[in-house]
mmCIF file with all atom_site columns, C-alpha atoms in Angstrom:
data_model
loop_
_atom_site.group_PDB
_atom_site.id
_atom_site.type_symbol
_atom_site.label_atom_id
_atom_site.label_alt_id
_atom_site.label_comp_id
_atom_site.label_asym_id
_atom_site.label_entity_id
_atom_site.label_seq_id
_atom_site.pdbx_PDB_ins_code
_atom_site.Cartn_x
_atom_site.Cartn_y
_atom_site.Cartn_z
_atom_site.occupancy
_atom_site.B_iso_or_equiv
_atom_site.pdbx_formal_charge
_atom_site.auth_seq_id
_atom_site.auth_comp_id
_atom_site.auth_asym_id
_atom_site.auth_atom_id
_atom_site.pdbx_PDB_model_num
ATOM 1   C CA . UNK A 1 1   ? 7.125  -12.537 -2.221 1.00 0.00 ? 1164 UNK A CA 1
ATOM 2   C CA . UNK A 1 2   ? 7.106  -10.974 1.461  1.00 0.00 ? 1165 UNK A CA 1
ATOM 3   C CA . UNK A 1 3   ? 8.174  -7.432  0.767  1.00 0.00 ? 1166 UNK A CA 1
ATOM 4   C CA . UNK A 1 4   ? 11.405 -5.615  2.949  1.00 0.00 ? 1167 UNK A CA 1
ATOM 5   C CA . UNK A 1 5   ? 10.857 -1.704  3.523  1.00 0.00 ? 1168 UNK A CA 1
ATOM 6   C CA . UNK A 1 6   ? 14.808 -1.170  3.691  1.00 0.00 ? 1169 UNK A CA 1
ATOM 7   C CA . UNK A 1 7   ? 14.401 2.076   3.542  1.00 0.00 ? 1170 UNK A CA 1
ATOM 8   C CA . UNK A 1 8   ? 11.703 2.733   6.045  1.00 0.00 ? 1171 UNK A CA 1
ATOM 9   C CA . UNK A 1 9   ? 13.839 0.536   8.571  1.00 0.00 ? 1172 UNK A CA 1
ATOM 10  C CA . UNK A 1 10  ? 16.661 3.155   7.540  1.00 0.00 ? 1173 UNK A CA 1
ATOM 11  C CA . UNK A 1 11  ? 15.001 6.178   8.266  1.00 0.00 ? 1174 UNK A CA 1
ATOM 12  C CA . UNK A 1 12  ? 13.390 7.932   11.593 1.00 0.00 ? 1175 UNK A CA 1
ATOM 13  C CA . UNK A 1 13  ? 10.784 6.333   13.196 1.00 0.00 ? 1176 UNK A CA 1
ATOM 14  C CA . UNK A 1 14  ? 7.889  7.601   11.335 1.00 0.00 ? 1177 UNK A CA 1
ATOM 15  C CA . UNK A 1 15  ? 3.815  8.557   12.479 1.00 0.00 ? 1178 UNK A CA 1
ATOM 16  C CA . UNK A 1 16  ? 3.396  4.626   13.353 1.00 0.00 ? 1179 UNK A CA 1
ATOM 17  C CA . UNK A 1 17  ? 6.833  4.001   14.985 1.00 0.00 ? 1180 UNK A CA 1
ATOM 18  C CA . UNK A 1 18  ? 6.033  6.738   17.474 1.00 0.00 ? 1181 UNK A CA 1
ATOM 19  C CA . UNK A 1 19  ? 3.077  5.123   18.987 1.00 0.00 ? 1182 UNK A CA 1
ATOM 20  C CA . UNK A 1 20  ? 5.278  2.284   19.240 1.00 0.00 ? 1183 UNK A CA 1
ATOM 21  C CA . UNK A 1 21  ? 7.709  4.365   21.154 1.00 0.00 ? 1184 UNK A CA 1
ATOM 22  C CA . UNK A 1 22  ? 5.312  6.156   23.220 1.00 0.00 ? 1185 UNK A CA 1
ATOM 23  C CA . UNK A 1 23  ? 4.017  3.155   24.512 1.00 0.00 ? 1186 UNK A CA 1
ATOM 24  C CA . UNK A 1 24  ? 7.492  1.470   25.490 1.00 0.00 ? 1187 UNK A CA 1
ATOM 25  C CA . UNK A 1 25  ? 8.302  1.943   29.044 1.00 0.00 ? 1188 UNK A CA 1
ATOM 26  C CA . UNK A 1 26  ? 12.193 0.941   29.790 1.00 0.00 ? 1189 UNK A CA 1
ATOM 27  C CA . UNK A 1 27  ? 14.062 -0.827  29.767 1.00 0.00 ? 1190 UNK A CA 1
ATOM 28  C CA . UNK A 1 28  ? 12.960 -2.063  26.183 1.00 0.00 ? 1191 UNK A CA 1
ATOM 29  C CA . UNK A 1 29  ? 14.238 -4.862  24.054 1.00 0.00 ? 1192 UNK A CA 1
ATOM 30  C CA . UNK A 1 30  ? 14.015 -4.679  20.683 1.00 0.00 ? 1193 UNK A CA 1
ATOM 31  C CA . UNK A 1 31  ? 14.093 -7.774  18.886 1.00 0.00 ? 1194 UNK A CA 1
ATOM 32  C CA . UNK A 1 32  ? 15.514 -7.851  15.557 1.00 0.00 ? 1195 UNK A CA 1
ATOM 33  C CA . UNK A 1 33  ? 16.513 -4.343  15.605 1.00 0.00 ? 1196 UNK A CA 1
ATOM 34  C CA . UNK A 1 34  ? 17.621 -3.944  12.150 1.00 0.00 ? 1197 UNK A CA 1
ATOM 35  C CA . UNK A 1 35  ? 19.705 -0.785  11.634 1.00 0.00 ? 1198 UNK A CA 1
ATOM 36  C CA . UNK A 1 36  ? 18.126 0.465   15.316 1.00 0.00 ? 1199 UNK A CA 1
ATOM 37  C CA . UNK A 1 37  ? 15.597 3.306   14.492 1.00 0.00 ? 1200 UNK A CA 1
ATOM 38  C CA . UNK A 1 38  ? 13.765 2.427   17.233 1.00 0.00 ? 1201 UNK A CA 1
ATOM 39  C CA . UNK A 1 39  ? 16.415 1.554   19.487 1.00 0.00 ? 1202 UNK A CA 1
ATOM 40  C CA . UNK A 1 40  ? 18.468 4.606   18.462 1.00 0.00 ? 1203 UNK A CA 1
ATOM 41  C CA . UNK A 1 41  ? 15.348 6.756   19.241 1.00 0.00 ? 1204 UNK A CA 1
ATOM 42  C CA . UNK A 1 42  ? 14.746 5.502   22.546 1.00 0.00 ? 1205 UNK A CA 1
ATOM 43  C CA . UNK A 1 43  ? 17.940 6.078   23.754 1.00 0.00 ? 1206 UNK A CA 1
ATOM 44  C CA . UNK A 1 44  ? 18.099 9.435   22.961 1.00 0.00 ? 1207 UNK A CA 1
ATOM 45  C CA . UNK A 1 45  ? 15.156 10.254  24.894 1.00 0.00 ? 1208 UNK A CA 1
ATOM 46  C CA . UNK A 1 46  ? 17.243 8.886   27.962 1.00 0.00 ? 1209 UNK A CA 1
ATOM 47  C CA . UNK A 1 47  ? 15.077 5.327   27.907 1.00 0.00 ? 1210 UNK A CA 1
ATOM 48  C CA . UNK A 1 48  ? 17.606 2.322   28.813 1.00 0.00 ? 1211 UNK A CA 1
ATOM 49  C CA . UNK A 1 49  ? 17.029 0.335   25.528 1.00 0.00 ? 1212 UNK A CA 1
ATOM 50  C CA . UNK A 1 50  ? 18.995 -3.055  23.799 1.00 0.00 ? 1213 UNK A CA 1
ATOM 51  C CA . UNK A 1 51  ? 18.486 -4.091  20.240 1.00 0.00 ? 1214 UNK A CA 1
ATOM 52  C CA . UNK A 1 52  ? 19.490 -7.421  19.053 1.00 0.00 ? 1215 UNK A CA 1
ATOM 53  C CA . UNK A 1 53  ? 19.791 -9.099  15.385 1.00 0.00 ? 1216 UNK A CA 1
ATOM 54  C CA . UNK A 1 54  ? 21.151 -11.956 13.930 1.00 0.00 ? 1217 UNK A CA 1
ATOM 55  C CA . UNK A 1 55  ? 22.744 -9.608  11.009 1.00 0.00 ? 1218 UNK A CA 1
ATOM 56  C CA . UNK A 1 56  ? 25.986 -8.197  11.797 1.00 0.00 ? 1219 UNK A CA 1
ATOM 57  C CA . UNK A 1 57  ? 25.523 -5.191  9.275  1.00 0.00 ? 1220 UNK A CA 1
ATOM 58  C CA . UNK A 1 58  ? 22.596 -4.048  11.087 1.00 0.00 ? 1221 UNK A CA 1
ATOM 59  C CA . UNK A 1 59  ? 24.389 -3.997  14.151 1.00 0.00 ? 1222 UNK A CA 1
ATOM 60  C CA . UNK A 1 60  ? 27.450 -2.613  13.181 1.00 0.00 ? 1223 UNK A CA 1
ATOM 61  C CA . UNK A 1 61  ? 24.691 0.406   12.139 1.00 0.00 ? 1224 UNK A CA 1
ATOM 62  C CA . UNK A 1 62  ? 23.026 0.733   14.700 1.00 0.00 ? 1225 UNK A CA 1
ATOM 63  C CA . UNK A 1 63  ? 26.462 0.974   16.952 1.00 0.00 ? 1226 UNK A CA 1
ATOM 64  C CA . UNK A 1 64  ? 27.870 3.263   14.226 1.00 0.00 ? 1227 UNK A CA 1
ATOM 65  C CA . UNK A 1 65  ? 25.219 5.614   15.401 1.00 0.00 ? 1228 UNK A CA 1
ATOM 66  C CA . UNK A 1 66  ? 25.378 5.251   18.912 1.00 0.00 ? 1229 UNK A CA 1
ATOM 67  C CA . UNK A 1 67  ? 22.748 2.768   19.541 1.00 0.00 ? 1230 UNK A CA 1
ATOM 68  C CA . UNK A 1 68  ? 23.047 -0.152  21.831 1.00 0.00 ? 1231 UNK A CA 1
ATOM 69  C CA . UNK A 1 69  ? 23.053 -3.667  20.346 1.00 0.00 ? 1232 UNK A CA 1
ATOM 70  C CA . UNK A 1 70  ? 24.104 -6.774  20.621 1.00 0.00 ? 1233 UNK A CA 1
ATOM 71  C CA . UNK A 1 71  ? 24.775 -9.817  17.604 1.00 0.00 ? 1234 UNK A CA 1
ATOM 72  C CA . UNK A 1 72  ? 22.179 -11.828 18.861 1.00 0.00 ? 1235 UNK A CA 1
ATOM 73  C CA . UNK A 1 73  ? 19.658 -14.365 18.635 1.00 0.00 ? 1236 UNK A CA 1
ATOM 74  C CA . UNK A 1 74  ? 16.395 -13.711 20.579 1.00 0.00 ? 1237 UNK A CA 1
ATOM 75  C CA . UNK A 1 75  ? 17.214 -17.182 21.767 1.00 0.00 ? 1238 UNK A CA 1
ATOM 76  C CA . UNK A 1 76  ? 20.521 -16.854 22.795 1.00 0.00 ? 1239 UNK A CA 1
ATOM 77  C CA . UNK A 1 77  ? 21.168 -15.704 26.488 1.00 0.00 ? 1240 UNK A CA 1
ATOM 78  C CA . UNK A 1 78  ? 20.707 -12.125 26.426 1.00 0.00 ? 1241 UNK A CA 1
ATOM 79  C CA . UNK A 1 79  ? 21.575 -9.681  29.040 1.00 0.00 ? 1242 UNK A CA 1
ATOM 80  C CA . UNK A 1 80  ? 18.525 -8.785  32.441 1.00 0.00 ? 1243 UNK A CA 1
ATOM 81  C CA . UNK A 1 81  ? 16.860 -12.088 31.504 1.00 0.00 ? 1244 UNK A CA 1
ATOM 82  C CA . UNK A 1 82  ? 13.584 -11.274 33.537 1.00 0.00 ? 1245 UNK A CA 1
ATOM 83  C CA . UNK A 1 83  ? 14.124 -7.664  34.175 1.00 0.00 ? 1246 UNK A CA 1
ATOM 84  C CA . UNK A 1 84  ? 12.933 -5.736  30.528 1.00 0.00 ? 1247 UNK A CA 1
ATOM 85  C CA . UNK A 1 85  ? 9.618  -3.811  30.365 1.00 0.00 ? 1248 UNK A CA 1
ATOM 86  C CA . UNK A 1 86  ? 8.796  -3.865  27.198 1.00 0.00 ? 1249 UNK A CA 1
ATOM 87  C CA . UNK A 1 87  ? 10.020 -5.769  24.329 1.00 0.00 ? 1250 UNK A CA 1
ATOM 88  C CA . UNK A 1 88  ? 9.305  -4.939  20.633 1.00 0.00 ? 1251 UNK A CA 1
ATOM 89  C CA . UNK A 1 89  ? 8.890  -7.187  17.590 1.00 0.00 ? 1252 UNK A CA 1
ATOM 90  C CA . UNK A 1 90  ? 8.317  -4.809  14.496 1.00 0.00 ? 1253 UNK A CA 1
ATOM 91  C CA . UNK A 1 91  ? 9.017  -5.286  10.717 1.00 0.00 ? 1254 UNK A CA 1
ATOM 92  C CA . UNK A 1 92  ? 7.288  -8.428  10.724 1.00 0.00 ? 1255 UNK A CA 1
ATOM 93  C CA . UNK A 1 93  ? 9.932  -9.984  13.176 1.00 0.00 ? 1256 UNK A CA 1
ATOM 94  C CA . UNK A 1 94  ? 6.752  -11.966 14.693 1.00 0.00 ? 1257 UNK A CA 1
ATOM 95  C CA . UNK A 1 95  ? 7.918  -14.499 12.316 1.00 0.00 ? 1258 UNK A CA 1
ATOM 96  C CA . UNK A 1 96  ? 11.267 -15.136 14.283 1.00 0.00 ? 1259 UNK A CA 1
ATOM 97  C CA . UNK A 1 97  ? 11.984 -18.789 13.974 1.00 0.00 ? 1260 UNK A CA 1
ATOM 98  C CA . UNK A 1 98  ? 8.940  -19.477 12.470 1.00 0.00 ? 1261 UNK A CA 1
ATOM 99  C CA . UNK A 1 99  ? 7.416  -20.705 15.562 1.00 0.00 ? 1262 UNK A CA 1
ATOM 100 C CA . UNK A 1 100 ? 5.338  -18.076 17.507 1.00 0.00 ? 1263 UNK A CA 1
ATOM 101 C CA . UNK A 1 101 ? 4.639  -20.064 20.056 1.00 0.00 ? 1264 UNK A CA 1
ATOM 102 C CA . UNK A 1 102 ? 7.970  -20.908 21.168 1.00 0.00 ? 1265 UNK A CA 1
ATOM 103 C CA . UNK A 1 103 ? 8.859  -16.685 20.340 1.00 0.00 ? 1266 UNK A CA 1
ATOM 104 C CA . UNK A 1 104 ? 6.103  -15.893 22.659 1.00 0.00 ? 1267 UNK A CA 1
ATOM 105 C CA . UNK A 1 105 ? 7.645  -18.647 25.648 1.00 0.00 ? 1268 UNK A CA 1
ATOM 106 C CA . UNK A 1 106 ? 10.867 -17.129 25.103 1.00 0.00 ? 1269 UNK A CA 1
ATOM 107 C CA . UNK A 1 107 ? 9.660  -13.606 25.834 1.00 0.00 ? 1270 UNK A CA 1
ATOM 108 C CA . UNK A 1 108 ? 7.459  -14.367 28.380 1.00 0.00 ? 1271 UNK A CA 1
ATOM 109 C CA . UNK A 1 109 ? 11.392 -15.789 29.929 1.00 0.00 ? 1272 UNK A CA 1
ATOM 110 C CA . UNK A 1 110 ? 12.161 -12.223 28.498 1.00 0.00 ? 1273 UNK A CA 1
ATOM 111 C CA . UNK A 1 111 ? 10.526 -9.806  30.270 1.00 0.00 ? 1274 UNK A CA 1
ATOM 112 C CA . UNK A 1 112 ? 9.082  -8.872  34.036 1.00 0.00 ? 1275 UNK A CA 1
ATOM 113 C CA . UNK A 1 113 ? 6.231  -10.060 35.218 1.00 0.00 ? 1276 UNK A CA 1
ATOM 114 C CA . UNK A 1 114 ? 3.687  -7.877  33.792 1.00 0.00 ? 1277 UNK A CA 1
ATOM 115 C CA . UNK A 1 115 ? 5.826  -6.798  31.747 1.00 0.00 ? 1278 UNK A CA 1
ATOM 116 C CA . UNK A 1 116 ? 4.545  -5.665  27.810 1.00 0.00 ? 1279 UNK A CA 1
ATOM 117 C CA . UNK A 1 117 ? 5.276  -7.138  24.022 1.00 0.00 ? 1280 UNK A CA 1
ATOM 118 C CA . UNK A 1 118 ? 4.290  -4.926  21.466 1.00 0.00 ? 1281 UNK A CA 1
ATOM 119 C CA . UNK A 1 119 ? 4.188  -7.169  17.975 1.00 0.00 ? 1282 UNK A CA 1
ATOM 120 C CA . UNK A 1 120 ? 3.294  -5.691  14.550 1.00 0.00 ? 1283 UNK A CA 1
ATOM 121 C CA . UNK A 1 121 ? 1.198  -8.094  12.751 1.00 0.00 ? 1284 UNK A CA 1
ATOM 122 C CA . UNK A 1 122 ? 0.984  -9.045  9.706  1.00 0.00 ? 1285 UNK A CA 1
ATOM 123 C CA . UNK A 1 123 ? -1.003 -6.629  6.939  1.00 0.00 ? 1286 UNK A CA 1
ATOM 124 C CA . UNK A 1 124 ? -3.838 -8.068  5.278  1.00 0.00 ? 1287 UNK A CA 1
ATOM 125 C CA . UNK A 1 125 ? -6.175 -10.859 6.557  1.00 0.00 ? 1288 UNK A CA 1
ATOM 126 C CA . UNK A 1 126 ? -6.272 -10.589 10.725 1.00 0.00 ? 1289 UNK A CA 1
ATOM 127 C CA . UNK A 1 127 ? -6.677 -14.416 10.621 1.00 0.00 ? 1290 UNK A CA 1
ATOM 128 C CA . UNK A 1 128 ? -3.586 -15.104 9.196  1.00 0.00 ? 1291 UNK A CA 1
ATOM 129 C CA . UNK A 1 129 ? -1.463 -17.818 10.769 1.00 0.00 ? 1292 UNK A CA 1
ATOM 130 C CA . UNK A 1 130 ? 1.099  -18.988 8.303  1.00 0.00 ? 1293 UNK A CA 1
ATOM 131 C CA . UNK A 1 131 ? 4.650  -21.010 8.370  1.00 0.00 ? 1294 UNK A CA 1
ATOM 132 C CA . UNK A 1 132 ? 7.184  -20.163 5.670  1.00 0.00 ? 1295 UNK A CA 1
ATOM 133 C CA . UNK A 1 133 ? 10.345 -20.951 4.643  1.00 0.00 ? 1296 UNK A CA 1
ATOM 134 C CA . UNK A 1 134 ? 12.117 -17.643 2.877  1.00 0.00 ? 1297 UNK A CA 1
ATOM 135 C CA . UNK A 1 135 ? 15.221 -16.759 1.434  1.00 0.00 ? 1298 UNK A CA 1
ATOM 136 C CA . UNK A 1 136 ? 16.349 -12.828 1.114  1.00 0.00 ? 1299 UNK A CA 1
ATOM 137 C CA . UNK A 1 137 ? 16.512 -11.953 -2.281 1.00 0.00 ? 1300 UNK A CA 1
ATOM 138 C CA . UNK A 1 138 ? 17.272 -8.783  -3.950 1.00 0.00 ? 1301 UNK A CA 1
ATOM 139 C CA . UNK A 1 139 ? 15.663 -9.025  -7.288 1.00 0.00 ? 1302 UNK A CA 1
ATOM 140 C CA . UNK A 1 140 ? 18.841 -10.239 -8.762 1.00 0.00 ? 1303 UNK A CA 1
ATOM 141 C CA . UNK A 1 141 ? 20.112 -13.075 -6.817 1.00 0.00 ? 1304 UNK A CA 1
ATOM 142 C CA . UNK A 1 142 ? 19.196 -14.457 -3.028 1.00 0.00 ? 1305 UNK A CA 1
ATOM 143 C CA . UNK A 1 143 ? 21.450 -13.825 -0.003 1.00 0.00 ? 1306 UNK A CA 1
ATOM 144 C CA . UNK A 1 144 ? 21.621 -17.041 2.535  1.00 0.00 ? 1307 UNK A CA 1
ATOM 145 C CA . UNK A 1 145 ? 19.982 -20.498 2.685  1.00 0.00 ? 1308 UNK A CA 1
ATOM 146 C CA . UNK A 1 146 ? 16.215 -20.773 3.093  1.00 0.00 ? 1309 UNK A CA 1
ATOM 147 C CA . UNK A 1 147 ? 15.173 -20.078 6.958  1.00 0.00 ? 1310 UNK A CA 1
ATOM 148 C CA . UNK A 1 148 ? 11.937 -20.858 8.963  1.00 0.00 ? 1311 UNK A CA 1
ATOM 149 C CA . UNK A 1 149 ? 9.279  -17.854 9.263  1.00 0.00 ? 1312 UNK A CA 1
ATOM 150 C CA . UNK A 1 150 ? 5.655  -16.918 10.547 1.00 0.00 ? 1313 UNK A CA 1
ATOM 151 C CA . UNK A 1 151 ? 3.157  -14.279 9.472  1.00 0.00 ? 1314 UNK A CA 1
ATOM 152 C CA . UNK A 1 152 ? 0.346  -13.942 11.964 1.00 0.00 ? 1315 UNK A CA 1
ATOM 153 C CA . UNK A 1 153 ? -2.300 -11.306 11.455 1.00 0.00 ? 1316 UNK A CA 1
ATOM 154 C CA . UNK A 1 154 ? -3.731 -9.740  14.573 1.00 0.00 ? 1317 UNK A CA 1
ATOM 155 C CA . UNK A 1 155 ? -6.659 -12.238 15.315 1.00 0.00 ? 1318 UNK A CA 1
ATOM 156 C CA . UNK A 1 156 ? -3.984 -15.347 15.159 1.00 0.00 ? 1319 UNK A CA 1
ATOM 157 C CA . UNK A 1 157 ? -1.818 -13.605 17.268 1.00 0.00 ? 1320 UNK A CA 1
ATOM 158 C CA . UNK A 1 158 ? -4.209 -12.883 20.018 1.00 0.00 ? 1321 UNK A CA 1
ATOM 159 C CA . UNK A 1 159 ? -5.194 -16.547 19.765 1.00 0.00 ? 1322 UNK A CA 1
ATOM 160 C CA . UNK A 1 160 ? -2.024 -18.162 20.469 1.00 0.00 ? 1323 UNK A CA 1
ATOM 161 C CA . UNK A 1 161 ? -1.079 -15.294 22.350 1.00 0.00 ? 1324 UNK A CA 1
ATOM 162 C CA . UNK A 1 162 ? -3.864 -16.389 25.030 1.00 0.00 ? 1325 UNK A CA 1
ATOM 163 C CA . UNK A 1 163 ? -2.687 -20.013 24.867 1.00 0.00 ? 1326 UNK A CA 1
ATOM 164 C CA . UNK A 1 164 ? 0.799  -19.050 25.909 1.00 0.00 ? 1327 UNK A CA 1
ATOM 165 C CA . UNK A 1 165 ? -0.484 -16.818 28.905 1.00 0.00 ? 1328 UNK A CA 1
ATOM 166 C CA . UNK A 1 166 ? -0.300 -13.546 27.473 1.00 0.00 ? 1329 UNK A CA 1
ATOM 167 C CA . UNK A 1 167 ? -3.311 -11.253 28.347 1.00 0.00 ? 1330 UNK A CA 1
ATOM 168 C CA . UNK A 1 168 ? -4.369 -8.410  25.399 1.00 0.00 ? 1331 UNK A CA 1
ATOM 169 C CA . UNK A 1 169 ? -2.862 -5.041  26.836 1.00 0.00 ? 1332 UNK A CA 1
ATOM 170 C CA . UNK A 1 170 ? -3.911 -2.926  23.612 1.00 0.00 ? 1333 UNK A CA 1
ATOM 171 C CA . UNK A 1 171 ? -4.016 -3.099  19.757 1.00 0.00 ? 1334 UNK A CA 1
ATOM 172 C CA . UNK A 1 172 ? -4.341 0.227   17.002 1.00 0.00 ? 1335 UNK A CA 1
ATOM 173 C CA . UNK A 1 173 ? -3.416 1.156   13.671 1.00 0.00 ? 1336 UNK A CA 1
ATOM 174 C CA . UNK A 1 174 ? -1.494 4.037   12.383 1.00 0.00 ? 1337 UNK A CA 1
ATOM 175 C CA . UNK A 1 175 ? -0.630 3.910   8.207  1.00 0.00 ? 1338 UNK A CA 1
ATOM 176 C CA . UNK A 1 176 ? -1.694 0.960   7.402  1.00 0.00 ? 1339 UNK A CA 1
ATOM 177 C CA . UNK A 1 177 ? 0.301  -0.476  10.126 1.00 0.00 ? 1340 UNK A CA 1
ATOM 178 C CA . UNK A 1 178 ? -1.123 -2.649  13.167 1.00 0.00 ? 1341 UNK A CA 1
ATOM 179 C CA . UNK A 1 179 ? 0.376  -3.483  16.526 1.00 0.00 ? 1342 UNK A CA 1
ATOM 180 C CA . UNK A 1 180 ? -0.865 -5.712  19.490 1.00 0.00 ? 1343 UNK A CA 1
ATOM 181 C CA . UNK A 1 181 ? 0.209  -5.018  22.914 1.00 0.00 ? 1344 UNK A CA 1
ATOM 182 C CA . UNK A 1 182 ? 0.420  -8.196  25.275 1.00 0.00 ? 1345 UNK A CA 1
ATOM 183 C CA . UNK A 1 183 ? 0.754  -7.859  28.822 1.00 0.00 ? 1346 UNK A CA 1
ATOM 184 C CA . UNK A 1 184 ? 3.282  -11.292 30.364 1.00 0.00 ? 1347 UNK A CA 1
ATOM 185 C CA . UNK A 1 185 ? 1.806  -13.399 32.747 1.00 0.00 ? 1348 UNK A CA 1
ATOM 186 C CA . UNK A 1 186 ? 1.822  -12.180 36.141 1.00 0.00 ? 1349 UNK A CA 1
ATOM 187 C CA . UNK A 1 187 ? 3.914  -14.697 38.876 1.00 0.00 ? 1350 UNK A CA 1
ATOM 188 C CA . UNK A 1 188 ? 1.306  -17.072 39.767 1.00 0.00 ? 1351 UNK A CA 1
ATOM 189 C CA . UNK A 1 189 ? -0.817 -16.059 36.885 1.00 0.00 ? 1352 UNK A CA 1
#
C-alpha cells in the first residue's frame, strides 16, 4: 500500500512546499499537478507557471481556481518544449510511467539548457529503486486498471540521474519530506 495525502495535495502549500516554491525560477512546469497547489501558488506571486495531469478532475480544480493547466501527459507534446526553467515532480510523481529513466530524457527535452528539476523522493530507504504496478484504491473498491510506477529514494535518483546527464543542483529536507534538485545538461554538455 503506497499511501495518497489527498488532503495535503488539497490544501496550501505547506513549510516543505515553500522551499519547493522558493527555489522555482519561471517559467515552471509542474508535472502531475494534482488539484494545482503549487501551480496555483506560483501564479499568484506573478511566476509564469503550467501544471499538467492525466486526471481531468484535478484539472478541472486547479482551473476552477484560476490556475493554469493543461489534460496532459508529461509525454504528450506540451507547450515551450525547451524553454521552462524549472520543472517539478512532487507527490511521488517520480514514478511517472514507471520508468525514470525515460521521465528524466523527457525532461531533459523539457526544459532549457541548464535549466532545474526539483523531484521529491521517495520516504524511507535513500537506496530505493523500485518498479510497481498500482491501482488507486479507496479502501472500498479500486478506481482504473493497474498502471506502471517507480519509487526512487534520493541515492537511486542521483544515480540514474547522473547516467542520464543530469548534474546534482541541491537536495534538503523539510517534514519528513526530501527533494533533489538536478540541474539539465548544458548544450554540448
Amino acid at each position: 500500500m503506497l499511501p495518497l495525502h489527498v488532503e495535503r495535495w488539497c490544501a496550501p502549500p505547506d513549510a516543505a512546499d515553500r522551499t519547493v516554491l522558493a527555489a522555482c525560477r519561471g517559467p515552471v512546469l509542474d508535472i502531475g499537478c494534482g488539484p494545482g497547489r503549487m501551480v496555483t501558488a506560483l501564479a499568484a506571486h506573478g511566476t509564469t507557471a503550467l501544471g499538467i495531469d492525466v486526471n481531468a478532475e484535478a484539472v478541472r480544480r486547479v482551473l476552477a481556481v484560476g490556475g493554469p493547466a493543461l489534460l496532459r501527459s508529461v509525454f504528450d507534446p506540451l507547450p515551450r518544449e525547451g524553454h521552462w526553467n524549472t520543472a517539478l515532480l512532487l507527490d511521488g510523481n517520480l514514478g511517472i510511467g514507471g520508468d525514470p529513466g525515460a521521465l528524466l530524457d523527457r525532461i531533459q527535452h523539457l526544459l532549457r539548457p541548464g535549466g532545474t528539476l526539483i523531484a521529491e523522493t521517495a520516504p524511507g530507504r535513500p537506496d530505493r529503486d523500485e518498479r510497481l504496478r498500482v491501482r488507486l484504491h479507496d479502501g472500498e473498491r479500486a478506481h482504473g486498471g493497474p498502471f506502471p510506477w517507480a519509487l526512487l529514494g534520493a541515492h537511486a535518483l542521483a544515480g540514474r540521474a547522473a547516467a542520464h546527464g543530469w548534474s546534482p543542483a541541491g537536495a534538503w529536507t523539510v517534514g519528513g519530506r526530501g527533494f533533489t534538485a538536478l540541474r539539465a545538461a548544458a548544450p554540448g554538455g
